[in-house]
């Protein structure tokens, strides 16, 4: 189950957080030597490998804070609005199929636990990154679940139902990213962001510098 005090991306307070678009460009991570990029969610336009400059700078900083022998492995960054909408609507439909008697409002809120509503999605702003850890040889380390595996509650960052090895690896990842200024969405250990509405709400910033971008 989700933590009782967890703030969802769909929380009205998060959605009401103002955005003052900075105009900061997206950067192609494939040109950033300090970071490793995984191909599993590669799209034809390469949007998966793009993030805002400020997010990239913080990931590079986080990389320097990892213990020797570990590397960040980026799985997905920016998503176009159309892709986020497809992900969200598909998840709503899966929930609708499982619970056909549920009303649409309930389905929308349930879907929001794991996939952000398009209008507030950090990935759409180029502000969120899904990532894990690997060795210097490129072998992924065990984190308790695969990236994007939301079938059980062990995907929650603070889950107690994972091995000691996975807990240590999650802590390594979290310490580096938090120190670099990113925030985590607690239902997904792999999801971190900076500069979006969720980040602004959690850090008490008066606005988010990154809004939706299609570039």
PDB file of C-alpha atoms in Angstrom:
ATOM      1  CA  UNK A   1       0.000   0.000   0.000  1.00  0.00           C
ATOM      2  CA  UNK A   2       1.043   3.615  -0.515  1.00  0.00           C
ATOM      3  CA  UNK A   3       2.280   5.592   2.435  1.00  0.00           C
ATOM      4  CA  UNK A   4      -0.633   7.355   4.099  1.00  0.00           C
ATOM      5  CA  UNK A   5       1.179  10.684   3.974  1.00  0.00           C
ATOM      6  CA  UNK A   6       2.367  10.368   0.397  1.00  0.00           C
ATOM      7  CA  UNK A   7       1.581  13.300  -1.870  1.00  0.00           C
ATOM      8  CA  UNK A   8       0.369  12.138  -5.278  1.00  0.00           C
ATOM      9  CA  UNK A   9       1.257  13.869  -8.516  1.00  0.00           C
ATOM     10  CA  UNK A  10      -2.485  14.400  -8.972  1.00  0.00           C
ATOM     11  CA  UNK A  11      -2.857  16.147  -5.602  1.00  0.00           C
ATOM     12  CA  UNK A  12      -4.713  19.465  -6.124  1.00  0.00           C
ATOM     13  CA  UNK A  13      -1.930  21.345  -4.341  1.00  0.00           C
ATOM     14  CA  UNK A  14       0.642  19.950  -6.769  1.00  0.00           C
ATOM     15  CA  UNK A  15      -1.508  20.669  -9.805  1.00  0.00           C
ATOM     16  CA  UNK A  16      -2.111  24.222  -8.565  1.00  0.00           C
ATOM     17  CA  UNK A  17       1.613  24.980  -8.288  1.00  0.00           C
ATOM     18  CA  UNK A  18       2.401  27.749 -10.788  1.00  0.00           C
ATOM     19  CA  UNK A  19       4.846  27.249 -13.648  1.00  0.00           C
ATOM     20  CA  UNK A  20       7.090  30.061 -14.824  1.00  0.00           C
ATOM     21  CA  UNK A  21       8.705  28.510 -17.849  1.00  0.00           C
ATOM     22  CA  UNK A  22      12.433  29.211 -17.909  1.00  0.00           C
ATOM     23  CA  UNK A  23      12.875  28.334 -21.563  1.00  0.00           C
ATOM     24  CA  UNK A  24      15.832  26.153 -20.639  1.00  0.00           C
ATOM     25  CA  UNK A  25      16.579  23.761 -23.510  1.00  0.00           C
ATOM     26  CA  UNK A  26      16.563  19.993 -23.572  1.00  0.00           C
ATOM     27  CA  UNK A  27      19.933  18.265 -23.804  1.00  0.00           C
ATOM     28  CA  UNK A  28      20.618  14.965 -25.556  1.00  0.00           C
ATOM     29  CA  UNK A  29      22.144  12.713 -22.904  1.00  0.00           C
ATOM     30  CA  UNK A  30      23.769  10.611 -25.603  1.00  0.00           C
ATOM     31  CA  UNK A  31      26.247  13.478 -25.924  1.00  0.00           C
ATOM     32  CA  UNK A  32      27.011  13.571 -22.184  1.00  0.00           C
ATOM     33  CA  UNK A  33      29.973  11.304 -21.603  1.00  0.00           C
ATOM     34  CA  UNK A  34      29.484  11.121 -17.835  1.00  0.00           C
ATOM     35  CA  UNK A  35      26.109   9.381 -18.141  1.00  0.00           C
ATOM     36  CA  UNK A  36      25.080   6.000 -19.506  1.00  0.00           C
ATOM     37  CA  UNK A  37      21.870   5.622 -21.513  1.00  0.00           C
ATOM     38  CA  UNK A  38      19.837   2.429 -21.767  1.00  0.00           C
ATOM     39  CA  UNK A  39      18.021   1.617 -25.022  1.00  0.00           C
ATOM     40  CA  UNK A  40      15.011  -0.344 -23.753  1.00  0.00           C
ATOM     41  CA  UNK A  41      12.568   2.567 -24.164  1.00  0.00           C
ATOM     42  CA  UNK A  42      14.274   4.273 -27.081  1.00  0.00           C
ATOM     43  CA  UNK A  43      11.857   6.024 -29.432  1.00  0.00           C
ATOM     44  CA  UNK A  44      12.488   6.924 -33.091  1.00  0.00           C
ATOM     45  CA  UNK A  45      12.941  10.629 -32.292  1.00  0.00           C
ATOM     46  CA  UNK A  46      15.294  10.003 -29.365  1.00  0.00           C
ATOM     47  CA  UNK A  47      13.131  11.975 -26.938  1.00  0.00           C
ATOM     48  CA  UNK A  48      13.754   9.365 -24.229  1.00  0.00           C
ATOM     49  CA  UNK A  49      17.378  10.553 -24.034  1.00  0.00           C
ATOM     50  CA  UNK A  50      16.585  14.263 -23.546  1.00  0.00           C
ATOM     51  CA  UNK A  51      16.332  16.253 -20.310  1.00  0.00           C
ATOM     52  CA  UNK A  52      16.516  19.881 -19.254  1.00  0.00           C
ATOM     53  CA  UNK A  53      20.002  21.308 -18.726  1.00  0.00           C
ATOM     54  CA  UNK A  54      19.430  21.749 -14.998  1.00  0.00           C
ATOM     55  CA  UNK A  55      18.435  18.115 -14.578  1.00  0.00           C
ATOM     56  CA  UNK A  56      21.445  16.925 -16.570  1.00  0.00           C
ATOM     57  CA  UNK A  57      23.824  19.016 -14.470  1.00  0.00           C
ATOM     58  CA  UNK A  58      22.421  17.430 -11.318  1.00  0.00           C
ATOM     59  CA  UNK A  59      22.686  13.921 -12.700  1.00  0.00           C
ATOM     60  CA  UNK A  60      26.344  14.518 -13.526  1.00  0.00           C
ATOM     61  CA  UNK A  61      26.816  15.773  -9.974  1.00  0.00           C
ATOM     62  CA  UNK A  62      25.045  12.710  -8.580  1.00  0.00           C
ATOM     63  CA  UNK A  63      27.300  10.448 -10.626  1.00  0.00           C
ATOM     64  CA  UNK A  64      30.337  11.835  -8.801  1.00  0.00           C
ATOM     65  CA  UNK A  65      28.726  10.976  -5.456  1.00  0.00           C
ATOM     66  CA  UNK A  66      28.261   7.270  -6.118  1.00  0.00           C
ATOM     67  CA  UNK A  67      30.691   4.760  -4.606  1.00  0.00           C
ATOM     68  CA  UNK A  68      33.487   3.603  -6.918  1.00  0.00           C
ATOM     69  CA  UNK A  69      32.325   0.934  -9.344  1.00  0.00           C
ATOM     70  CA  UNK A  70      28.766   2.262  -9.775  1.00  0.00           C
ATOM     71  CA  UNK A  71      27.240   4.275 -12.618  1.00  0.00           C
ATOM     72  CA  UNK A  72      23.874   5.867 -13.220  1.00  0.00           C
ATOM     73  CA  UNK A  73      21.936   4.183 -16.018  1.00  0.00           C
ATOM     74  CA  UNK A  74      19.243   6.426 -17.534  1.00  0.00           C
ATOM     75  CA  UNK A  75      16.225   4.573 -18.915  1.00  0.00           C
ATOM     76  CA  UNK A  76      13.845   7.398 -19.879  1.00  0.00           C
ATOM     77  CA  UNK A  77      13.767  11.163 -19.756  1.00  0.00           C
ATOM     78  CA  UNK A  78      11.481  13.401 -21.787  1.00  0.00           C
ATOM     79  CA  UNK A  79       8.125  12.164 -23.079  1.00  0.00           C
ATOM     80  CA  UNK A  80       5.999  14.085 -25.564  1.00  0.00           C
ATOM     81  CA  UNK A  81       2.547  14.969 -24.276  1.00  0.00           C
ATOM     82  CA  UNK A  82       0.905  12.517 -26.680  1.00  0.00           C
ATOM     83  CA  UNK A  83       2.990   9.644 -25.283  1.00  0.00           C
ATOM     84  CA  UNK A  84       2.190  10.535 -21.679  1.00  0.00           C
ATOM     85  CA  UNK A  85      -1.504  10.739 -22.543  1.00  0.00           C
ATOM     86  CA  UNK A  86      -1.358   7.296 -24.153  1.00  0.00           C
ATOM     87  CA  UNK A  87       0.376   5.815 -21.088  1.00  0.00           C
ATOM     88  CA  UNK A  88      -2.149   7.346 -18.710  1.00  0.00           C
ATOM     89  CA  UNK A  89      -5.239   6.416 -20.693  1.00  0.00           C
ATOM     90  CA  UNK A  90      -3.972   2.860 -21.163  1.00  0.00           C
ATOM     91  CA  UNK A  91      -3.501   2.493 -17.398  1.00  0.00           C
ATOM     92  CA  UNK A  92      -6.985   3.872 -16.741  1.00  0.00           C
ATOM     93  CA  UNK A  93      -8.348   1.293 -19.158  1.00  0.00           C
ATOM     94  CA  UNK A  94      -6.489  -1.549 -17.410  1.00  0.00           C
ATOM     95  CA  UNK A  95      -8.020  -0.451 -14.115  1.00  0.00           C
ATOM     96  CA  UNK A  96     -11.440  -0.113 -15.743  1.00  0.00           C
ATOM     97  CA  UNK A  97     -11.177  -3.684 -17.031  1.00  0.00           C
ATOM     98  CA  UNK A  98     -10.317  -4.952 -13.538  1.00  0.00           C
ATOM     99  CA  UNK A  99     -12.992  -2.935 -11.727  1.00  0.00           C
ATOM    100  CA  UNK A 100     -15.800  -2.213 -14.194  1.00  0.00           C
ATOM    101  CA  UNK A 101     -18.055  -0.853 -11.457  1.00  0.00           C
ATOM    102  CA  UNK A 102     -15.630   1.917 -10.433  1.00  0.00           C
ATOM    103  CA  UNK A 103     -16.560   5.464 -11.420  1.00  0.00           C
ATOM    104  CA  UNK A 104     -14.292   7.487 -13.680  1.00  0.00           C
ATOM    105  CA  UNK A 105     -13.082   9.779 -10.912  1.00  0.00           C
ATOM    106  CA  UNK A 106     -11.917   6.807  -8.848  1.00  0.00           C
ATOM    107  CA  UNK A 107     -10.172   5.278 -11.857  1.00  0.00           C
ATOM    108  CA  UNK A 108      -8.420   8.581 -12.612  1.00  0.00           C
ATOM    109  CA  UNK A 109      -7.100   8.882  -9.062  1.00  0.00           C
ATOM    110  CA  UNK A 110      -6.017   5.251  -8.928  1.00  0.00           C
ATOM    111  CA  UNK A 111      -4.157   5.591 -12.214  1.00  0.00           C
ATOM    112  CA  UNK A 112      -2.434   8.714 -10.886  1.00  0.00           C
ATOM    113  CA  UNK A 113      -0.671   6.687  -8.210  1.00  0.00           C
ATOM    114  CA  UNK A 114       1.736   5.272 -10.781  1.00  0.00           C
ATOM    115  CA  UNK A 115       1.336   7.307 -13.959  1.00  0.00           C
ATOM    116  CA  UNK A 116       1.117  11.072 -13.842  1.00  0.00           C
ATOM    117  CA  UNK A 117      -1.861  12.846 -15.406  1.00  0.00           C
ATOM    118  CA  UNK A 118      -0.528  14.412 -18.634  1.00  0.00           C
ATOM    119  CA  UNK A 119      -1.182  18.008 -17.570  1.00  0.00           C
ATOM    120  CA  UNK A 120       1.187  17.773 -14.581  1.00  0.00           C
ATOM    121  CA  UNK A 121       3.582  15.046 -15.739  1.00  0.00           C
ATOM    122  CA  UNK A 122       7.258  15.709 -14.917  1.00  0.00           C
ATOM    123  CA  UNK A 123       8.437  13.664 -17.909  1.00  0.00           C
ATOM    124  CA  UNK A 124       6.483  15.928 -20.264  1.00  0.00           C
ATOM    125  CA  UNK A 125       8.448  18.891 -18.877  1.00  0.00           C
ATOM    126  CA  UNK A 126      11.794  17.202 -19.455  1.00  0.00           C
ATOM    127  CA  UNK A 127      12.187  17.384 -15.686  1.00  0.00           C
ATOM    128  CA  UNK A 128      11.926  13.709 -14.714  1.00  0.00           C
ATOM    129  CA  UNK A 129      14.200  10.769 -15.251  1.00  0.00           C
ATOM    130  CA  UNK A 130      13.674   7.050 -14.761  1.00  0.00           C
ATOM    131  CA  UNK A 131      16.995   5.463 -13.932  1.00  0.00           C
ATOM    132  CA  UNK A 132      18.823   2.734 -12.092  1.00  0.00           C
ATOM    133  CA  UNK A 133      22.382   1.714 -11.238  1.00  0.00           C
ATOM    134  CA  UNK A 134      24.865  -0.393 -13.144  1.00  0.00           C
ATOM    135  CA  UNK A 135      28.469  -1.446 -12.736  1.00  0.00           C
ATOM    136  CA  UNK A 136      31.294   0.119 -14.710  1.00  0.00           C
ATOM    137  CA  UNK A 137      30.924  -2.846 -17.065  1.00  0.00           C
ATOM    138  CA  UNK A 138      27.282  -1.963 -17.725  1.00  0.00           C
ATOM    139  CA  UNK A 139      25.668  -4.750 -15.712  1.00  0.00           C
ATOM    140  CA  UNK A 140      22.534  -3.597 -13.876  1.00  0.00           C
ATOM    141  CA  UNK A 141      22.544  -4.109 -10.127  1.00  0.00           C
ATOM    142  CA  UNK A 142      19.498  -5.525  -8.360  1.00  0.00           C
ATOM    143  CA  UNK A 143      17.142  -2.898  -6.960  1.00  0.00           C
ATOM    144  CA  UNK A 144      14.300  -5.155  -5.772  1.00  0.00           C
ATOM    145  CA  UNK A 145      12.241  -4.809  -8.967  1.00  0.00           C
ATOM    146  CA  UNK A 146      12.899  -3.947 -12.572  1.00  0.00           C
ATOM    147  CA  UNK A 147      12.455  -0.338 -13.666  1.00  0.00           C
ATOM    148  CA  UNK A 148       8.753   0.379 -14.339  1.00  0.00           C
ATOM    149  CA  UNK A 149       7.593  -2.803 -12.604  1.00  0.00           C
ATOM    150  CA  UNK A 150       4.569  -1.612 -10.618  1.00  0.00           C
ATOM    151  CA  UNK A 151       2.879  -4.980 -10.214  1.00  0.00           C
ATOM    152  CA  UNK A 152       3.733  -5.204  -6.502  1.00  0.00           C
ATOM    153  CA  UNK A 153       4.287  -2.728  -3.687  1.00  0.00           C
ATOM    154  CA  UNK A 154       7.998  -3.565  -3.671  1.00  0.00           C
ATOM    155  CA  UNK A 155       8.361  -0.828  -6.284  1.00  0.00           C
ATOM    156  CA  UNK A 156       7.781   1.707  -3.501  1.00  0.00           C
ATOM    157  CA  UNK A 157      11.096   3.347  -2.679  1.00  0.00           C
ATOM    158  CA  UNK A 158      10.940   2.571   1.046  1.00  0.00           C
ATOM    159  CA  UNK A 159       9.492  -0.934   0.721  1.00  0.00           C
ATOM    160  CA  UNK A 160      10.597  -3.262   3.510  1.00  0.00           C
ATOM    161  CA  UNK A 161       9.926  -6.343   1.370  1.00  0.00           C
ATOM    162  CA  UNK A 162      13.187  -6.316  -0.571  1.00  0.00           C
ATOM    163  CA  UNK A 163      16.555  -7.928   0.023  1.00  0.00           C
ATOM    164  CA  UNK A 164      19.372  -6.275   1.930  1.00  0.00           C
ATOM    165  CA  UNK A 165      21.296  -5.998  -1.331  1.00  0.00           C
ATOM    166  CA  UNK A 166      18.434  -4.167  -3.046  1.00  0.00           C
ATOM    167  CA  UNK A 167      17.953  -1.862  -0.054  1.00  0.00           C
ATOM    168  CA  UNK A 168      21.635  -0.928  -0.088  1.00  0.00           C
ATOM    169  CA  UNK A 169      21.517  -0.211  -3.810  1.00  0.00           C
ATOM    170  CA  UNK A 170      18.371   1.907  -3.519  1.00  0.00           C
ATOM    171  CA  UNK A 171      19.987   3.858  -0.698  1.00  0.00           C
ATOM    172  CA  UNK A 172      23.099   4.448  -2.817  1.00  0.00           C
ATOM    173  CA  UNK A 173      20.978   5.794  -5.645  1.00  0.00           C
ATOM    174  CA  UNK A 174      18.760   7.913  -3.398  1.00  0.00           C
ATOM    175  CA  UNK A 175      21.614   9.471  -1.440  1.00  0.00           C
ATOM    176  CA  UNK A 176      23.401  10.614  -4.574  1.00  0.00           C
ATOM    177  CA  UNK A 177      20.288  11.990  -6.273  1.00  0.00           C
ATOM    178  CA  UNK A 178      18.893  13.746  -3.203  1.00  0.00           C
ATOM    179  CA  UNK A 179      22.244  15.353  -2.491  1.00  0.00           C
ATOM    180  CA  UNK A 180      22.265  16.632  -6.067  1.00  0.00           C
ATOM    181  CA  UNK A 181      18.843  18.240  -5.554  1.00  0.00           C
ATOM    182  CA  UNK A 182      16.390  15.796  -7.153  1.00  0.00           C
ATOM    183  CA  UNK A 183      13.227  14.475  -5.493  1.00  0.00           C
ATOM    184  CA  UNK A 184      11.716  11.006  -5.685  1.00  0.00           C
ATOM    185  CA  UNK A 185       8.153   9.903  -6.330  1.00  0.00           C
ATOM    186  CA  UNK A 186       7.787   7.410  -3.450  1.00  0.00           C
ATOM    187  CA  UNK A 187       5.759   4.794  -5.309  1.00  0.00           C
ATOM    188  CA  UNK A 188       8.535   4.356  -7.892  1.00  0.00           C
ATOM    189  CA  UNK A 189      12.130   3.985  -6.699  1.00  0.00           C
ATOM    190  CA  UNK A 190      13.400   4.760 -10.221  1.00  0.00           C
ATOM    191  CA  UNK A 191      11.537   8.056 -10.755  1.00  0.00           C
ATOM    192  CA  UNK A 192      13.362  11.294  -9.856  1.00  0.00           C
ATOM    193  CA  UNK A 193      12.789  14.877 -10.895  1.00  0.00           C
ATOM    194  CA  UNK A 194      13.924  18.472 -10.612  1.00  0.00           C
ATOM    195  CA  UNK A 195      12.194  21.699 -11.617  1.00  0.00           C
ATOM    196  CA  UNK A 196       8.671  20.339 -12.159  1.00  0.00           C
ATOM    197  CA  UNK A 197       5.544  21.053 -10.118  1.00  0.00           C
ATOM    198  CA  UNK A 198       6.048  18.037  -7.856  1.00  0.00           C
ATOM    199  CA  UNK A 199       9.608  19.141  -7.081  1.00  0.00           C
ATOM    200  CA  UNK A 200       8.409  22.708  -6.426  1.00  0.00           C
ATOM    201  CA  UNK A 201       5.698  21.506  -4.053  1.00  0.00           C
ATOM    202  CA  UNK A 202       8.022  19.243  -2.063  1.00  0.00           C
ATOM    203  CA  UNK A 203      10.825  21.803  -1.812  1.00  0.00           C
ATOM    204  CA  UNK A 204       8.457  24.738  -1.088  1.00  0.00           C
ATOM    205  CA  UNK A 205       9.621  26.637  -4.167  1.00  0.00           C
ATOM    206  CA  UNK A 206       7.194  29.379  -5.190  1.00  0.00           C
ATOM    207  CA  UNK A 207       6.992  28.080  -8.750  1.00  0.00           C
ATOM    208  CA  UNK A 208       8.215  25.370 -11.114  1.00  0.00           C
ATOM    209  CA  UNK A 209      10.680  26.522 -13.802  1.00  0.00           C
ATOM    210  CA  UNK A 210       9.832  23.672 -16.173  1.00  0.00           C
ATOM    211  CA  UNK A 211       6.472  23.171 -17.873  1.00  0.00           C
ATOM    212  CA  UNK A 212       5.418  20.911 -20.758  1.00  0.00           C
ATOM    213  CA  UNK A 213       7.741  21.039 -23.752  1.00  0.00           C
ATOM    214  CA  UNK A 214       7.402  19.352 -27.124  1.00  0.00           C
ATOM    215  CA  UNK A 215      10.763  20.432 -28.530  1.00  0.00           C
TER     216      UNK A 215
END
